[in-house]
Amino acid sequence: GCPLVYFDNAATTQRPRQVIEAITETYEMHYGNVHRGIHRLADETTELYENARQRIAQFLNAKSHEEIVFTSGATAGINLVARAWGDAYVQEGDEILVSELEHHSNLVPWFQLAERTGAVIRYIPITDEGLLAREQLERLLSPRTKLVAITAVSNVLGTIVPLTEIIAAAHATGALVLVDAAQSVPHRKTDGQSLNADFLVFSGHKMLGPSGVGVLYGKREILESMPPFMGGGSMIREVRMDGFIPGDLPYRFEAGTPPIVPAIGMKAAIDYLERVGLERIDQYERELVKRLHQELETLDFVRILGPKPEEKSGIVSFVVERIHAHDIAQLLDHVGVAVRAGHHCAMPLHKRLGVTASVRASFYFYNLPEEIERLLEGLDRAVRLFRRRK
Ligand code: PLP
């Protein structure tokens, strides 16, 4: 009964008509399987699918489209690296360095790798403000460090991580770097070559695209050195009775029918985002963050988690004194405001901050400043209701 305010963009975004139309048109007019048909529909689909890969390579300023592997999402990309690269190169006693900011998707695959290999997981700590304790980095990096797996932007605190510095320091000790860019690629310009990460992952559904598709970007020479993770059709050059020869990049990491139409939809999403402009998107969302911060800072019963707005991307998480985050989110939902409540797949981070759950408002460029007022009104109602009940 009231207009929707959608502040759950870090979980997933809404898609514009252009993306939905690209998907519908593919299914209606150009749909076959990729890389295997000799007929026209299969050719058309293959062309659209490979165009999407080219477009993503250009969007990320990758050196080549061979560095773009389609996955089902950021999580799948991290798991692919943990399995294909990790199982081949990580041994007992080697160290994987993560941070206290990580999403479970950038923790659990490394725990699993550690279980398989005897590797050790170490953490770059954060400060009480939710910033990375950079001065600890030198101490933690050593010749034993095989990989630094780190988020670009915290999905809870919005903290922007100083990647350039971390990547340079990691490379200086011989470690590779995987960047979990699920919360940054949709909102901020990403230049793969100047960033110089070895792996970078993100998801289509967090950037106006369909669910079920994501990208693993990897440096060509590193991807080439990795055995395939999943076996099946399309990832081979040749199969004999007694074995197989893997195919070339990037297909050797795309076993089976890939997320064809979602990848095509993701291209349409990128076209849309670039028309709006990523610099503008970033700037605009930071204005929204500043505004919400200013308002929440006046409420003595609210604790904002994480750093100052200047150090944040478009995410604001907070806790309300004596009211559980789920209750706040439910009451906000009654007035049409969608936020997320809980641990946001970052339980270790919540533990570090001394809370079990938080309320998260996460923005995208289609959100409006007035919508922040709606959130604040809803919050006020919720707090008054709870105080009356006590
Ligand atoms: N990493 C971060 C920082 C995230 O915020 C998310 C999703 O919330 C993921 C990884 C996992 O993304 P997906 O579920 O699309 O694989």
Coordinates of C-alpha atoms in Angstrom, one line a residue, residues 10 131 151-161 181-189 278 281-290 292-293 305-317 360-364:
A10 CA 24.2 -5.0 -1.7
L131 CA 39.3 0.2 8.5
T151 CA 37.4 -7.7 -0.6
A152 CA 37.4 -4.4 -2.5
V153 CA 34.5 -3.0 -0.5
S154 CA 33.0 -4.5 2.7
N155 CA 29.4 -5.7 2.1
V156 CA 28.6 -4.7 5.7
L157 CA 30.5 -1.6 6.5
G158 CA 31.0 -0.2 3.0
T159 CA 34.7 0.2 3.8
I160 CA 36.8 0.9 0.7
V161 CA 39.9 -1.2 0.9
A181 CA 34.9 -7.2 -6.2
A182 CA 31.2 -8.1 -5.7
Q183 CA 30.5 -4.8 -4.0
S184 CA 32.8 -2.6 -6.0
V185 CA 32.6 -3.4 -9.7
P186 CA 28.8 -2.4 -9.8
H187 CA 29.5 1.0 -8.2
R188 CA 33.1 2.1 -9.0
K189 CA 35.2 2.1 -12.1
L278 CA 30.4 4.7 -13.0
I281 CA 27.2 6.5 -9.7
D282 CA 30.0 6.4 -7.1
Q283 CA 29.7 10.1 -6.4
Y284 CA 25.9 10.0 -6.1
E285 CA 25.9 7.0 -3.8
R286 CA 28.4 8.6 -1.5
E287 CA 26.2 11.7 -1.2
L288 CA 23.4 9.4 -0.1
V289 CA 25.7 7.7 2.4
K290 CA 26.7 11.2 3.8
L292 CA 22.0 9.0 6.0
H293 CA 25.1 9.3 8.3
L305 CA 29.1 0.6 12.1
G306 CA 32.2 1.3 10.1
P307 CA 34.1 4.3 9.1
K308 CA 33.3 7.9 8.2
P309 CA 31.3 8.4 5.0
E310 CA 34.4 9.5 3.1
E311 CA 35.9 6.0 3.5
K312 CA 32.7 4.2 2.4
S313 CA 31.0 3.1 -0.7
G314 CA 27.2 3.1 -0.8
I315 CA 26.5 1.0 2.3
V316 CA 25.5 2.0 5.8
S317 CA 25.0 -0.6 8.6
R360 CA 22.0 -2.6 6.5
A361 CA 20.8 0.1 4.0
S362 CA 22.7 -0.3 0.7
F363 CA 22.2 2.1 -2.2
Y364 CA 22.2 2.1 -5.9

